[in-house]
C-alpha positions as protocol buffer text, in pm:
chain_id: "A"
residue {
  index: 1
  type: MET
  ca { x: -4455 y: 8205 z: 7359 }
}
residue {
  index: 2
  type: ASN
  ca { x: -4194 y: 8258 z: 7620 }
}
residue {
  index: 3
  type: THR
  ca { x: -4208 y: 8027 z: 7906 }
}
residue {
  index: 4
  type: TYR
  ca { x: -4189 y: 8304 z: 8161 }
}
residue {
  index: 5
  type: LEU
  ca { x: -4462 y: 8507 z: 7988 }
}
residue {
  index: 6
  type: GLN
  ca { x: -4820 y: 8497 z: 8137 }
}
residue {
  index: 7
  type: ILE
  ca { x: -5081 y: 8695 z: 7937 }
}
residue {
  index: 8
  type: SER
  ca { x: -5424 y: 8765 z: 8062 }
}
residue {
  index: 9
  type: PRO
  ca { x: -5719 y: 8606 z: 7833 }
}
residue {
  index: 10
  type: GLU
  ca { x: -5853 y: 8985 z: 7750 }
}
residue {
  index: 11
  type: VAL
  ca { x: -5503 y: 9112 z: 7671 }
}
residue {
  index: 12
  type: HIS
  ca { x: -5404 y: 8791 z: 7491 }
}
residue {
  index: 13
  type: GLU
  ca { x: -5735 y: 8820 z: 7248 }
}
residue {
  index: 14
  type: ALA
  ca { x: -5650 y: 9188 z: 7200 }
}
residue {
  index: 15
  type: ILE
  ca { x: -5303 y: 9154 z: 7085 }
}
residue {
  index: 16
  type: ALA
  ca { x: -5412 y: 8843 z: 6884 }
}
residue {
  index: 17
  type: THR
  ca { x: -5704 y: 9042 z: 6685 }
}
residue {
  index: 18
  type: GLY
  ca { x: -5499 y: 9372 z: 6662 }
}
residue {
  index: 19
  type: LYS
  ca { x: -5683 y: 9570 z: 6898 }
}
residue {
  index: 20
  type: PRO
  ca { x: -5517 y: 9865 z: 7058 }
}
residue {
  index: 21
  type: VAL
  ca { x: -5329 y: 9783 z: 7375 }
}
residue {
  index: 22
  type: VAL
  ca { x: -5146 y: 9995 z: 7632 }
}
residue {
  index: 23
  type: ALA
  ca { x: -4889 y: 9873 z: 7877 }
}
residue {
  index: 24
  type: LEU
  ca { x: -4873 y: 10030 z: 8223 }
}
residue {
  index: 25
  type: GLU
  ca { x: -4631 y: 9976 z: 8490 }
}
residue {
  index: 26
  type: SER
  ca { x: -4650 y: 9849 z: 8858 }
}
residue {
  index: 27
  type: THR
  ca { x: -4365 y: 10050 z: 9022 }
}
residue {
  index: 28
  type: ILE
  ca { x: -4604 y: 10302 z: 9073 }
}
residue {
  index: 29
  type: ILE
  ca { x: -4827 y: 10068 z: 9251 }
}
residue {
  index: 30
  type: SER
  ca { x: -4588 y: 9929 z: 9498 }
}
residue {
  index: 31
  type: HIS
  ca { x: -4320 y: 10218 z: 9520 }
}
residue {
  index: 32
  type: GLY
  ca { x: -4479 y: 10527 z: 9375 }
}
residue {
  index: 33
  type: MET
  ca { x: -4764 y: 10611 z: 9613 }
}
residue {
  index: 34
  type: PRO
  ca { x: -4921 y: 10513 z: 9961 }
}
residue {
  index: 35
  type: TRP
  ca { x: -5216 y: 10281 z: 10003 }
}
residue {
  index: 36
  type: PRO
  ca { x: -5507 y: 10331 z: 9931 }
}
residue {
  index: 37
  type: GLN
  ca { x: -5400 y: 10597 z: 9659 }
}
residue {
  index: 38
  type: ASN
  ca { x: -5184 y: 10352 z: 9479 }
}
residue {
  index: 39
  type: ALA
  ca { x: -5441 y: 10093 z: 9430 }
}
residue {
  index: 40
  type: ALA
  ca { x: -5708 y: 10363 z: 9341 }
}
residue {
  index: 41
  type: THR
  ca { x: -5484 y: 10540 z: 9088 }
}
residue {
  index: 42
  type: ALA
  ca { x: -5406 y: 10188 z: 8922 }
}
residue {
  index: 43
  type: LYS
  ca { x: -5752 y: 10113 z: 8858 }
}
residue {
  index: 44
  type: ALA
  ca { x: -5834 y: 10474 z: 8751 }
}
residue {
  index: 45
  type: VAL
  ca { x: -5572 y: 10461 z: 8491 }
}
residue {
  index: 46
  type: GLU
  ca { x: -5678 y: 10136 z: 8344 }
}
residue {
  index: 47
  type: ALA
  ca { x: -6045 y: 10294 z: 8317 }
}
residue {
  index: 48
  type: VAL
  ca { x: -5897 y: 10599 z: 8133 }
}
residue {
  index: 49
  type: VAL
  ca { x: -5713 y: 10378 z: 7897 }
}
residue {
  index: 50
  type: ARG
  ca { x: -6056 y: 10160 z: 7845 }
}
residue {
  index: 51
  type: ALA
  ca { x: -6247 y: 10495 z: 7801 }
}
residue {
  index: 52
  type: HIS
  ca { x: -6023 y: 10579 z: 7508 }
}
residue {
  index: 53
  type: GLY
  ca { x: -6077 y: 10259 z: 7306 }
}
residue {
  index: 54
  type: ALA
  ca { x: -5769 y: 10056 z: 7437 }
}
residue {
  index: 55
  type: VAL
  ca { x: -5728 y: 9755 z: 7651 }
}
residue {
  index: 56
  type: PRO
  ca { x: -5492 y: 9806 z: 7955 }
}
residue {
  index: 57
  type: ALA
  ca { x: -5218 y: 9582 z: 8036 }
}
residue {
  index: 58
  type: THR
  ca { x: -5050 y: 9642 z: 8384 }
}
residue {
  index: 59
  type: ILE
  ca { x: -4737 y: 9457 z: 8390 }
}
residue {
  index: 60
  type: ALA
  ca { x: -4578 y: 9295 z: 8699 }
}
residue {
  index: 61
  type: ILE
  ca { x: -4378 y: 8978 z: 8802 }
}
residue {
  index: 62
  type: ARG
  ca { x: -4534 y: 8715 z: 9038 }
}
residue {
  index: 63
  type: ASP
  ca { x: -4489 y: 8353 z: 9112 }
}
residue {
  index: 64
  type: GLY
  ca { x: -4203 y: 8325 z: 8842 }
}
residue {
  index: 65
  type: PHE
  ca { x: -4395 y: 8477 z: 8559 }
}
residue {
  index: 66
  type: CYS
  ca { x: -4392 y: 8805 z: 8384 }
}
residue {
  index: 67
  type: LYS
  ca { x: -4762 y: 8885 z: 8409 }
}
residue {
  index: 68
  type: VAL
  ca { x: -4912 y: 9102 z: 8147 }
}
residue {
  index: 69
  type: GLY
  ca { x: -5242 y: 9240 z: 8246 }
}
residue {
  index: 70
  type: LEU
  ca { x: -5344 y: 9209 z: 8631 }
}
residue {
  index: 71
  type: THR
  ca { x: -5677 y: 9160 z: 8783 }
}
residue {
  index: 72
  type: GLU
  ca { x: -5839 y: 9414 z: 9042 }
}
residue {
  index: 73
  type: ASN
  ca { x: -5752 y: 9154 z: 9325 }
}
residue {
  index: 74
  type: GLU
  ca { x: -5380 y: 9129 z: 9198 }
}
residue {
  index: 75
  type: ILE
  ca { x: -5352 y: 9506 z: 9190 }
}
residue {
  index: 76
  type: ASP
  ca { x: -5494 y: 9529 z: 9552 }
}
residue {
  index: 77
  type: ASP
  ca { x: -5233 y: 9274 z: 9670 }
}
residue {
  index: 78
  type: PHE
  ca { x: -4950 y: 9449 z: 9511 }
}
residue {
  index: 79
  type: ALA
  ca { x: -5080 y: 9775 z: 9653 }
}
residue {
  index: 80
  type: GLN
  ca { x: -5066 y: 9629 z: 10003 }
}
residue {
  index: 81
  type: ALA
  ca { x: -4781 y: 9385 z: 9991 }
}
residue {
  index: 82
  type: LYS
  ca { x: -4445 y: 9455 z: 10180 }
}
residue {
  index: 83
  type: GLY
  ca { x: -4097 y: 9391 z: 10041 }
}
residue {
  index: 84
  type: VAL
  ca { x: -4211 y: 9405 z: 9666 }
}
residue {
  index: 85
  type: TRP
  ca { x: -3876 y: 9395 z: 9475 }
}
residue {
  index: 86
  type: LYS
  ca { x: -3831 y: 9707 z: 9242 }
}
residue {
  index: 87
  type: VAL
  ca { x: -3726 y: 9512 z: 8934 }
}
residue {
  index: 88
  type: SER
  ca { x: -3503 y: 9666 z: 8682 }
}
residue {
  index: 89
  type: LEU
  ca { x: -3348 y: 9481 z: 8397 }
}
residue {
  index: 90
  type: ARG
  ca { x: -3064 y: 9324 z: 8588 }
}
residue {
  index: 91
  type: ASP
  ca { x: -3304 y: 9187 z: 8873 }
}
residue {
  index: 92
  type: MET
  ca { x: -3540 y: 9004 z: 8643 }
}
residue {
  index: 93
  type: PRO
  ca { x: -3391 y: 8667 z: 8629 }
}
residue {
  index: 94
  type: TYR
  ca { x: -3329 y: 8662 z: 9002 }
}
residue {
  index: 95
  type: VAL
  ca { x: -3668 y: 8775 z: 9087 }
}
residue {
  index: 96
  type: ILE
  ca { x: -3817 y: 8527 z: 8860 }
}
residue {
  index: 97
  type: ALA
  ca { x: -3619 y: 8229 z: 8960 }
}
residue {
  index: 98
  type: LYS
  ca { x: -3691 y: 8305 z: 9326 }
}
residue {
  index: 99
  type: LYS
  ca { x: -4057 y: 8333 z: 9230 }
}
residue {
  index: 100
  type: MET
  ca { x: -4076 y: 8682 z: 9433 }
}
residue {
  index: 101
  type: ASP
  ca { x: -4331 y: 8966 z: 9379 }
}
residue {
  index: 102
  type: GLY
  ca { x: -4155 y: 9241 z: 9160 }
}
residue {
  index: 103
  type: ALA
  ca { x: -4292 y: 9555 z: 9053 }
}
residue {
  index: 104
  type: THR
  ca { x: -4162 y: 9656 z: 8707 }
}
residue {
  index: 105
  type: THR
  ca { x: -3972 y: 9984 z: 8608 }
}
residue {
  index: 106
  type: VAL
  ca { x: -4002 y: 10149 z: 8282 }
}
residue {
  index: 107
  type: ALA
  ca { x: -3712 y: 9935 z: 8140 }
}
residue {
  index: 108
  type: THR
  ca { x: -3855 y: 9594 z: 8258 }
}
residue {
  index: 109
  type: THR
  ca { x: -4205 y: 9689 z: 8176 }
}
residue {
  index: 110
  type: MET
  ca { x: -4088 y: 9801 z: 7822 }
}
residue {
  index: 111
  type: ARG
  ca { x: -3917 y: 9476 z: 7778 }
}
residue {
  index: 112
  type: ILE
  ca { x: -4186 y: 9239 z: 7890 }
}
residue {
  index: 113
  type: ALA
  ca { x: -4446 y: 9474 z: 7679 }
}
residue {
  index: 114
  type: ALA
  ca { x: -4210 y: 9390 z: 7373 }
}
residue {
  index: 115
  type: MET
  ca { x: -4200 y: 9006 z: 7453 }
}
residue {
  index: 116
  type: ALA
  ca { x: -4598 y: 9022 z: 7442 }
}
residue {
  index: 117
  type: GLY
  ca { x: -4594 y: 9219 z: 7132 }
}
residue {
  index: 118
  type: ILE
  ca { x: -4750 y: 9568 z: 7287 }
}
residue {
  index: 119
  type: SER
  ca { x: -4618 y: 9880 z: 7120 }
}
residue {
  index: 120
  type: VAL
  ca { x: -4724 y: 10162 z: 7341 }
}
residue {
  index: 121
  type: PHE
  ca { x: -4679 y: 10210 z: 7709 }
}
residue {
  index: 122
  type: ALA
  ca { x: -4791 y: 10491 z: 7951 }
}
residue {
  index: 123
  type: THR
  ca { x: -4599 y: 10579 z: 8263 }
}
residue {
  index: 124
  type: GLY
  ca { x: -4558 y: 10895 z: 8496 }
}
residue {
  index: 125
  type: GLY
  ca { x: -4208 y: 11009 z: 8406 }
}
residue {
  index: 126
  type: ILE
  ca { x: -3897 y: 10802 z: 8293 }
}
residue {
  index: 127
  type: GLY
  ca { x: -3567 y: 10765 z: 8475 }
}
residue {
  index: 128
  type: GLY
  ca { x: -3247 y: 10943 z: 8319 }
}
residue {
  index: 129
  type: VAL
  ca { x: -2925 y: 11081 z: 8409 }
}
residue {
  index: 130
  type: HIS
  ca { x: -2901 y: 11155 z: 8788 }
}
residue {
  index: 131
  type: ARG
  ca { x: -2763 y: 11505 z: 8922 }
}
residue {
  index: 132
  type: GLY
  ca { x: -2398 y: 11427 z: 8994 }
}
residue {
  index: 133
  type: ALA
  ca { x: -2362 y: 11155 z: 8760 }
}
residue {
  index: 134
  type: GLU
  ca { x: -2034 y: 11282 z: 8637 }
}
residue {
  index: 135
  type: THR
  ca { x: -1923 y: 11130 z: 8964 }
}
residue {
  index: 136
  type: THR
  ca { x: -2152 y: 10856 z: 9062 }
}
residue {
  index: 137
  type: MET
  ca { x: -2241 y: 10722 z: 8722 }
}
residue {
  index: 138
  type: ASP
  ca { x: -2587 y: 10685 z: 8823 }
}
residue {
  index: 139
  type: ILE
  ca { x: -2765 y: 10675 z: 8496 }
}
residue {
  index: 140
  type: SER
  ca { x: -3113 y: 10486 z: 8465 }
}
residue {
  index: 141
  type: ALA
  ca { x: -3141 y: 10146 z: 8281 }
}
residue {
  index: 142
  type: ASP
  ca { x: -3454 y: 10300 z: 8125 }
}
residue {
  index: 143
  type: LEU
  ca { x: -3224 y: 10513 z: 7872 }
}
residue {
  index: 144
  type: THR
  ca { x: -3016 y: 10212 z: 7733 }
}
residue {
  index: 145
  type: GLU
  ca { x: -3341 y: 9997 z: 7722 }
}
residue {
  index: 146
  type: MET
  ca { x: -3518 y: 10262 z: 7508 }
}
residue {
  index: 147
  type: SER
  ca { x: -3230 y: 10256 z: 7248 }
}
residue {
  index: 148
  type: GLN
  ca { x: -3300 y: 9896 z: 7162 }
}
residue {
  index: 149
  type: THR
  ca { x: -3683 y: 9818 z: 7237 }
}
residue {
  index: 150
  type: ASN
  ca { x: -3934 y: 9884 z: 7011 }
}
residue {
  index: 151
  type: VAL
  ca { x: -4203 y: 10038 z: 7258 }
}
residue {
  index: 152
  type: ALA
  ca { x: -4316 y: 10387 z: 7258 }
}
residue {
  index: 153
  type: ILE
  ca { x: -4319 y: 10561 z: 7588 }
}
residue {
  index: 154
  type: VAL
  ca { x: -4578 y: 10845 z: 7691 }
}
residue {
  index: 155
  type: ALA
  ca { x: -4460 y: 11012 z: 7994 }
}
residue {
  index: 156
  type: ALA
  ca { x: -4474 y: 11377 z: 8153 }
}
residue {
  index: 157
  type: GLY
  ca { x: -4111 y: 11419 z: 8053 }
}
residue {
  index: 158
  type: VAL
  ca { x: -3812 y: 11302 z: 8263 }
}
residue {
  index: 159
  type: LYS
  ca { x: -3854 y: 11317 z: 8627 }
}
residue {
  index: 160
  type: SER
  ca { x: -3755 y: 11658 z: 8776 }
}
residue {
  index: 161
  type: ILE
  ca { x: -3543 y: 11522 z: 9034 }
}
residue {
  index: 162
  type: LEU
  ca { x: -3290 y: 11420 z: 8758 }
}
residue {
  index: 163
  type: ASP
  ca { x: -3044 y: 11617 z: 8526 }
}
residue {
  index: 164
  type: ILE
  ca { x: -3291 y: 11692 z: 8251 }
}
residue {
  index: 165
  type: GLY
  ca { x: -3034 y: 11867 z: 8004 }
}
residue {
  index: 166
  type: LEU
  ca { x: -2789 y: 11561 z: 8047 }
}
residue {
  index: 167
  type: THR
  ca { x: -3082 y: 11313 z: 8012 }
}
residue {
  index: 168
  type: LEU
  ca { x: -3172 y: 11488 z: 7683 }
}
residue {
  index: 169
  type: GLU
  ca { x: -2816 y: 11483 z: 7556 }
}
residue {
  index: 170
  type: TYR
  ca { x: -2790 y: 11102 z: 7660 }
}
residue {
  index: 171
  type: LEU
  ca { x: -3133 y: 11020 z: 7452 }
}
residue {
  index: 172
  type: GLU
  ca { x: -2974 y: 11198 z: 7145 }
}
residue {
  index: 173
  type: THR
  ca { x: -2648 y: 10999 z: 7170 }
}
residue {
  index: 174
  type: LEU
  ca { x: -2863 y: 10685 z: 7194 }
}
residue {
  index: 175
  type: GLY
  ca { x: -3054 y: 10764 z: 6887 }
}
residue {
  index: 176
  type: VAL
  ca { x: -3379 y: 10783 z: 7083 }
}
residue {
  index: 177
  type: PRO
  ca { x: -3645 y: 11046 z: 6927 }
}
residue {
  index: 178
  type: VAL
  ca { x: -3791 y: 11287 z: 7176 }
}
residue {
  index: 179
  type: VAL
  ca { x: -4103 y: 11459 z: 7086 }
}
residue {
  index: 180
  type: THR
  ca { x: -4344 y: 11674 z: 7302 }
}
residue {
  index: 181
  type: TYR
  ca { x: -4720 y: 11667 z: 7233 }
}
residue {
  index: 182
  type: GLY
  ca { x: -4871 y: 12000 z: 7196 }
}
residue {
  index: 183
  type: GLN
  ca { x: -4592 y: 12230 z: 7294 }
}
residue {
  index: 184
  type: SER
  ca { x: -4235 y: 12338 z: 7206 }
}
residue {
  index: 185
  type: GLU
  ca { x: -4078 y: 12321 z: 7549 }
}
residue {
  index: 186
  type: PHE
  ca { x: -3982 y: 11992 z: 7708 }
}
residue {
  index: 187
  type: PRO
  ca { x: -4182 y: 11930 z: 8021 }
}
residue {
  index: 188
  type: SER
  ca { x: -4032 y: 11829 z: 8365 }
}
residue {
  index: 189
  type: PHE
  ca { x: -4288 y: 11596 z: 8533 }
}
residue {
  index: 190
  type: TYR
  ca { x: -4475 y: 11831 z: 8800 }
}
residue {
  index: 191
  type: SER
  ca { x: -4447 y: 12134 z: 8564 }
}
residue {
  index: 192
  type: SER
  ca { x: -4512 y: 12179 z: 8197 }
}
residue {
  index: 193
  type: LYS
  ca { x: -4163 y: 12383 z: 8170 }
}
residue {
  index: 194
  type: SER
  ca { x: -3822 y: 12274 z: 8209 }
}
residue {
  index: 195
  type: GLY
  ca { x: -3616 y: 12549 z: 8055 }
}
residue {
  index: 196
  type: PHE
  ca { x: -3499 y: 12300 z: 7774 }
}
residue {
  index: 197
  type: GLN
  ca { x: -3638 y: 12323 z: 7410 }
}
residue {
  index: 198
  type: SER
  ca { x: -3785 y: 12003 z: 7291 }
}
residue {
  index: 199
  type: PRO
  ca { x: -3595 y: 11842 z: 7004 }
}
residue {
  index: 200
  type: MET
  ca { x: -3934 y: 11769 z: 6820 }
}
residue {
  index: 201
  type: ARG
  ca { x: -4284 y: 11887 z: 6845 }
}
residue {
  index: 202
  type: GLU
  ca { x: -4625 y: 11721 z: 6723 }
}
residue {
  index: 203
  type: ASP
  ca { x: -4970 y: 11826 z: 6792 }
}
residue {
  index: 204
  type: SER
  ca { x: -5198 y: 11542 z: 6698 }
}
residue {
  index: 205
  type: VAL
  ca { x: -5192 y: 11173 z: 6808 }
}
residue {
  index: 206
  type: GLU
  ca { x: -5210 y: 11068 z: 6441 }
}
residue {
  index: 207
  type: GLY
  ca { x: -4881 y: 11237 z: 6369 }
}
residue {
  index: 208
  type: LEU
  ca { x: -4732 y: 11052 z: 6657 }
}
residue {
  index: 209
  type: ALA
  ca { x: -4868 y: 10721 z: 6551 }
}
residue {
  index: 210
  type: GLN
  ca { x: -4731 y: 10778 z: 6196 }
}
residue {
  index: 211
  type: MET
  ca { x: -4397 y: 10856 z: 6337 }
}
residue {
  index: 212
  type: LEU
  ca { x: -4381 y: 10547 z: 6515 }
}
residue {
  index: 213
  type: LYS
  ca { x: -4474 y: 10354 z: 6214 }
}
residue {
  index: 214
  type: ALA
  ca { x: -4199 y: 10517 z: 6000 }
}
residue {
  index: 215
  type: LYS
  ca { x: -3939 y: 10468 z: 6265 }
}
residue {
  index: 216
  type: TRP
  ca { x: -3975 y: 10095 z: 6306 }
}
residue {
  index: 217
  type: ALA
  ca { x: -4051 y: 10055 z: 5933 }
}
residue {
  index: 218
  type: LEU
  ca { x: -3731 y: 10196 z: 5851 }
}
residue {
  index: 219
  type: GLY
  ca { x: -3566 y: 9938 z: 6087 }
}
residue {
  index: 220
  type: LEU
  ca { x: -3465 y: 10197 z: 6331 }
}
residue {
  index: 221
  type: ASN
  ca { x: -3481 y: 9992 z: 6655 }
}
residue {
  index: 222
  type: GLY
  ca { x: -3564 y: 10146 z: 6988 }
}
residue {
  index: 223
  type: SER
  ca { x: -3817 y: 10367 z: 7146 }
}
residue {
  index: 224
  type: VAL
  ca { x: -3979 y: 10696 z: 7095 }
}
residue {
  index: 225
  type: LEU
  ca { x: -4011 y: 10915 z: 7399 }
}
residue {
  index: 226
  type: ILE
  ca { x: -4331 y: 11091 z: 7377 }
}
residue {
  index: 227
  type: ALA
  ca { x: -4351 y: 11390 z: 7621 }
}
residue {
  index: 228
  type: ASN
  ca { x: -4690 y: 11481 z: 7757 }
}
residue {
  index: 229
  type: PRO
  ca { x: -4713 y: 11788 z: 7976 }
}
residue {
  index: 230
  type: VAL
  ca { x: -4900 y: 11763 z: 8289 }
}
residue {
  index: 231
  type: PRO
  ca { x: -5255 y: 11901 z: 8269 }
}
residue {
  index: 232
  type: GLN
  ca { x: -5229 y: 12288 z: 8333 }
}
residue {
  index: 233
  type: GLU
  ca { x: -5456 y: 12303 z: 8634 }
}
residue {
  index: 234
  type: TYR
  ca { x: -5244 y: 12049 z: 8819 }
}
residue {
  index: 235
  type: GLU
  ca { x: -4896 y: 12163 z: 8741 }
}
residue {
  index: 236
  type: MET
  ca { x: -4672 y: 12304 z: 9001 }
}
residue {
  index: 237
  type: PRO
  ca { x: -4434 y: 12611 z: 8950 }
}
residue {
  index: 238
  type: MET
  ca { x: -4094 y: 12474 z: 8853 }
}
residue {
  index: 239
  type: GLU
  ca { x: -3903 y: 12707 z: 9099 }
}
residue {
  index: 240
  type: VAL
  ca { x: -4108 y: 12544 z: 9391 }
}
residue {
  index: 241
  type: VAL
  ca { x: -4058 y: 12209 z: 9288 }
}
residue {
  index: 242
  type: GLU
  ca { x: -3679 y: 12278 z: 9255 }
}
residue {
  index: 243
  type: GLU
  ca { x: -3655 y: 12390 z: 9620 }
}
residue {
  index: 244
  type: HIS
  ca { x: -3817 y: 12081 z: 9728 }
}
residue {
  index: 245
  type: ILE
  ca { x: -3599 y: 11872 z: 9527 }
}
residue {
  index: 246
  type: LEU
  ca { x: -3273 y: 12017 z: 9647 }
}
residue {
  index: 247
  type: ALA
  ca { x: -3391 y: 12002 z: 10013 }
}
residue {
  index: 248
  type: ALA
  ca { x: -3502 y: 11601 z: 9943 }
}
residue {
  index: 249
  type: LEU
  ca { x: -3166 y: 11552 z: 9773 }
}
residue {
  index: 250
  type: ALA
  ca { x: -2973 y: 11670 z: 10090 }
}
residue {
  index: 251
  type: ALA
  ca { x: -3181 y: 11458 z: 10308 }
}
residue {
  index: 252
  type: ALA
  ca { x: -3112 y: 11154 z: 10105 }
}
residue {
  index: 253
  type: GLU
  ca { x: -2731 y: 11235 z: 10118 }
}
residue {
  index: 254
  type: LYS
  ca { x: -2746 y: 11284 z: 10487 }
}
residue {
  index: 255
  type: GLN
  ca { x: -2925 y: 10956 z: 10547 }
}
residue {
  index: 256
  type: GLY
  ca { x: -2706 y: 10745 z: 10296 }
}
residue {
  index: 257
  type: ILE
  ca { x: -3000 y: 10666 z: 10067 }
}
residue {
  index: 258
  type: ARG
  ca { x: -2853 y: 10514 z: 9744 }
}
residue {
  index: 259
  type: GLY
  ca { x: -2956 y: 10345 z: 9410 }
}
residue {
  index: 260
  type: LYS
  ca { x: -3300 y: 10253 z: 9337 }
}
residue {
  index: 261
  type: GLU
  ca { x: -3419 y: 10380 z: 9667 }
}
residue {
  index: 262
  type: VAL
  ca { x: -3338 y: 10757 z: 9584 }
}
residue {
  index: 263
  type: THR
  ca { x: -3665 y: 10799 z: 9352 }
}
residue {
  index: 264
  type: PRO
  ca { x: -3914 y: 10678 z: 9599 }
}
residue {
  index: 265
  type: PHE
  ca { x: -3753 y: 10857 z: 9891 }
}
residue {
  index: 266
  type: ILE
  ca { x: -3744 y: 11188 z: 9715 }
}
residue {
  index: 267
  type: LEU
  ca { x: -4095 y: 11165 z: 9589 }
}
residue {
  index: 268
  type: LYS
  ca { x: -4230 y: 11107 z: 9911 }
}
residue {
  index: 269
  type: CYS
  ca { x: -4021 y: 11395 z: 10066 }
}
residue {
  index: 270
  type: ILE
  ca { x: -4176 y: 11615 z: 9802 }
}
residue {
  index: 271
  type: ALA
  ca { x: -4541 y: 11493 z: 9880 }
}
residue {
  index: 272
  type: ASP
  ca { x: -4484 y: 11548 z: 10226 }
}
residue {
  index: 273
  type: HIS
  ca { x: -4366 y: 11906 z: 10203 }
}
residue {
  index: 274
  type: THR
  ca { x: -4636 y: 12009 z: 9945 }
}
residue {
  index: 275
  type: GLN
  ca { x: -4941 y: 11880 z: 10153 }
}
residue {
  index: 276
  type: GLY
  ca { x: -5000 y: 11621 z: 9899 }
}
residue {
  index: 277
  type: GLU
  ca { x: -5030 y: 11862 z: 9614 }
}
residue {
  index: 278
  type: SER
  ca { x: -4722 y: 11689 z: 9431 }
}
residue {
  index: 279
  type: LEU
  ca { x: -4916 y: 11343 z: 9462 }
}
residue {
  index: 280
  type: GLU
  ca { x: -5237 y: 11506 z: 9323 }
}
residue {
  index: 281
  type: ALA
  ca { x: -5028 y: 11632 z: 9032 }
}
residue {
  index: 282
  type: ASN
  ca { x: -4878 y: 11286 z: 8998 }
}
residue {
  index: 283
  type: ILE
  ca { x: -5188 y: 11112 z: 8982 }
}
residue {
  index: 284
  type: ALA
  ca { x: -5331 y: 11368 z: 8733 }
}
residue {
  index: 285
  type: LEU
  ca { x: -5046 y: 11328 z: 8484 }
}
residue {
  index: 286
  type: ILE
  ca { x: -5024 y: 10964 z: 8496 }
}
residue {
  index: 287
  type: LYS
  ca { x: -5409 y: 10968 z: 8386 }
}
residue {
  index: 288
  type: ASN
  ca { x: -5325 y: 11225 z: 8118 }
}
residue {
  index: 289
  type: ASN
  ca { x: -5054 y: 11019 z: 7983 }
}
residue {
  index: 290
  type: ALA
  ca { x: -5276 y: 10668 z: 7970 }
}
residue {
  index: 291
  type: LYS
  ca { x: -5542 y: 10881 z: 7776 }
}
residue {
  index: 292
  type: VAL
  ca { x: -5276 y: 11015 z: 7506 }
}
residue {
  index: 293
  type: ALA
  ca { x: -5122 y: 10654 z: 7511 }
}
residue {
  index: 294
  type: ALA
  ca { x: -5468 y: 10490 z: 7425 }
}
residue {
  index: 295
  type: GLN
  ca { x: -5535 y: 10748 z: 7144 }
}
residue {
  index: 296
  type: ILE
  ca { x: -5218 y: 10685 z: 6991 }
}
residue {
  index: 297
  type: ALA
  ca { x: -5252 y: 10319 z: 7026 }
}
residue {
  index: 298
  type: VAL
  ca { x: -5579 y: 10355 z: 6842 }
}
residue {
  index: 299
  type: ALA
  ca { x: -5439 y: 10546 z: 6577 }
}
residue {
  index: 300
  type: PHE
  ca { x: -5139 y: 10300 z: 6541 }
}
residue {
  index: 301
  type: THR
  ca { x: -5368 y: 10024 z: 6506 }
}
residue {
  index: 302
  type: GLN
  ca { x: -5553 y: 10179 z: 6197 }
}
residue {
  index: 303
  type: LYS
  ca { x: -5440 y: 10099 z: 5886 }
}
């Protein structure tokens, strides 16, 4: 076992005995929502995973270790801590060596999940190609990590603040399958619509699990992006979200917000300007992704 890996007893037992496990990220706790919704949401998401037959493994970096499976007290600590590092792959050795607190992004959570032997991961939305990337070269490390790490991601599509079309093109270039669960249009985080056709569609969790088995049995390394649309009762009109995104992007440009600070800044702007409606949608879609991920993990572990 890797020297820097620390797996909770419950998660360790589940992995060792072949029980279904779902990895969960910690960026949503420290950077995605305000206190106390962040802690409450993290615990509720874990409860959803358990309710659908799998063991949750929230992943974070603490005291020089990649921790796989947080206690409720650790979730509360992360939710209230100031200055928690948002850890992408490039940051991992620095944060671990310095024994700093680190919240894991999609890319980092995937890598640590793979180290621990976890095959299914639920998140809100993945990173991707940012708008204007043709001049900024701002492309999330999530995408390159997805091309090489054998962990499936269940997400509500690509974050709508990104360039969805370019992200889908780049995933095709990297050979990452993109399959939408239950509909033919690719979702865009807050909305089930994006204006882009999904490359693939699957209507059952059993079919998704079989797809994962086939991919990895063929020796095709890398992730599968399973796009799971936000529940209909919580989705926001795509046009309304776009208006708020454009305003938030303009504000970020004016204030000189750059790099990994852009996404949390824009999500907060949208939440502030939608009277919390976007935060409610965010919580609902994460819970929905956790449910589907748990169902896939259960199907994946069955012979």
